[in-house]
Coordinates of C-alpha atoms in Angstrom, one line a residue:
M1 CA 0.0 0.0 0.0
Y2 CA 2.9 2.3 0.7
K3 CA 3.9 2.2 -2.9
V4 CA 0.6 3.5 -4.2
I5 CA -0.3 6.0 -1.4
P6 CA 1.4 9.4 -1.5
K7 CA 4.2 9.7 1.1
E8 CA 2.3 12.5 2.9
H9 CA -0.4 10.0 3.8
H10 CA 1.8 7.3 5.2
K11 CA 1.4 8.4 8.8
L12 CA -2.4 8.2 8.4
L13 CA -2.1 4.8 6.9
N14 CA 0.0 3.7 9.9
D15 CA -2.6 5.0 12.2
W16 CA -5.4 3.2 10.4
M17 CA -3.6 -0.1 9.9
K18 CA -1.5 -0.4 13.1
H19 CA -3.6 1.3 15.7
V20 CA -7.3 1.6 16.7
V21 CA -8.2 5.2 15.9
T22 CA -11.7 6.6 16.3
Y23 CA -13.2 10.0 15.7
D24 CA -15.8 12.4 16.9
L25 CA -16.5 14.7 14.0
K26 CA -19.4 17.1 13.8
I27 CA -20.7 20.3 12.1
T28 CA -21.8 22.6 14.9
N29 CA -22.9 25.6 12.8
A30 CA -23.5 26.4 9.1
T31 CA -24.8 29.7 7.9
Y32 CA -24.8 31.3 4.4
K33 CA -25.7 34.5 2.6
K34 CA -26.3 35.3 -1.0
K35 CA -23.6 37.6 -2.4
L36 CA -24.3 40.4 -4.9
D37 CA -22.7 38.3 -7.7
G38 CA -25.4 35.5 -7.1
K39 CA -23.0 33.1 -5.4
F40 CA -23.4 31.9 -1.9
E41 CA -20.9 32.4 1.0
L42 CA -21.1 29.5 3.5
K43 CA -19.4 29.6 6.9
V44 CA -19.1 26.3 8.6
T45 CA -17.9 25.4 12.1
V46 CA -16.3 22.0 12.4
N47 CA -15.5 20.2 15.7
S48 CA -13.2 17.3 15.5
K49 CA -11.5 15.0 17.9
R50 CA -9.4 11.9 17.3
F51 CA -8.8 9.1 19.7
E52 CA -6.5 6.1 20.0
T53 CA -7.3 3.0 22.0
N54 CA -4.3 1.9 24.0
S55 CA -3.5 -1.7 25.0
L56 CA -5.6 -1.4 28.2
G57 CA -8.7 -0.5 26.1
E58 CA -8.6 3.2 27.2
E59 CA -9.3 5.9 24.7
I60 CA -6.7 8.7 24.6
E61 CA -7.4 11.9 22.7
I62 CA -4.6 12.4 20.1
N63 CA -3.9 15.3 17.7
I64 CA -5.8 15.5 14.5
N65 CA -4.1 16.7 11.3
E66 CA -5.5 15.1 8.2
P67 CA -7.6 15.8 5.1
I68 CA -11.3 15.1 5.7
Q69 CA -14.0 15.8 3.1
I70 CA -16.6 18.5 3.5
G71 CA -19.7 18.0 1.4
I72 CA -22.4 20.5 0.5
F73 CA -25.6 19.3 -1.0
K74 CA -28.8 20.7 -2.6
K75 CA -30.9 18.2 -0.6
H76 CA -30.4 15.6 2.1
P77 CA -27.7 13.2 1.1
N78 CA -30.1 10.2 1.6
A79 CA -32.4 11.7 -1.0
L80 CA -29.9 12.6 -3.7
D81 CA -31.2 12.0 -7.2
S82 CA -27.8 12.2 -8.9
E83 CA -24.4 13.7 -8.7
K84 CA -25.9 17.1 -9.7
D85 CA -27.3 17.4 -6.2
I86 CA -23.7 17.5 -4.8
I87 CA -22.6 21.1 -4.8
Y88 CA -19.2 20.6 -3.3
L89 CA -17.1 17.6 -2.1
K90 CA -13.5 18.3 -1.2
P91 CA -11.0 17.5 1.5
H92 CA -10.0 20.1 4.0
Q93 CA -7.0 19.8 6.2
I94 CA -8.5 19.4 9.7
N95 CA -5.8 20.2 12.3
N96 CA -7.7 21.8 15.2
N97 CA -10.5 20.7 17.5
E98 CA -12.6 23.6 16.2
M99 CA -12.2 25.1 12.8
K100 CA -14.2 27.7 10.9
I101 CA -14.2 27.2 7.1
K102 CA -15.6 29.5 4.5
I103 CA -16.7 28.1 1.1
I104 CA -18.1 30.0 -1.9
T105 CA -20.6 28.0 -4.0
D106 CA -22.7 28.6 -7.1
F107 CA -25.8 27.0 -5.6
E108 CA -27.7 27.4 -2.4
P109 CA -26.1 25.2 0.3
I110 CA -29.0 23.4 1.9
Y111 CA -27.0 20.6 3.8
V112 CA -23.4 20.5 4.9
G113 CA -21.5 17.5 6.2
I114 CA -18.1 16.4 7.3
D115 CA -16.9 13.0 6.1
P116 CA -20.2 12.5 4.3
N117 CA -19.0 9.1 2.8
N118 CA -18.2 7.9 6.3
T119 CA -14.6 7.0 5.7
R120 CA -13.7 7.5 9.4
L121 CA -14.8 5.4 12.4
D122 CA -16.9 8.1 14.0
K123 CA -18.6 7.7 17.4
N124 CA -21.8 9.6 16.3
L125 CA -22.6 9.9 12.6
E126 CA -25.8 11.9 13.4
D127 CA -24.0 15.1 14.1
N128 CA -21.9 15.0 10.9
L129 CA -24.6 16.6 8.8
I130 CA -26.6 19.8 9.4
S131 CA -29.0 21.9 7.4
S132 CA -27.5 25.4 6.8
Q133 CA -29.3 28.6 7.8
Q134 CA -29.5 31.6 5.6
I135 CA -28.6 34.9 7.1
N136 CA -28.8 38.4 5.7

């Protein structure tokens, strides 16, 4: 696997293959406003924690510093008709327990999620997705 995965992701591969690593990812706030040019400015607050289970079975919080996808959708991801309902799906370098991210989109951002494809072993998937609120 090391031959095909870029070197900058080897530490993450080690964590996933040699350790028990779990996450607590959540979107705590998502607001947007329509700009004069017709685009939408979305501000998202992400909370993220990362844990390693030691040999005694205890979870120890460890630093987080890895790319995790943020997804923006026209409708709830469980009701997507096609790829056209996905406005944005890109990784962001998550390296703090709380981060504020600003994203500009061409379409109204109805739902926002972190790790929408559930690639991380997350303690609570229910708080990974939120409906965004329009502000003036």
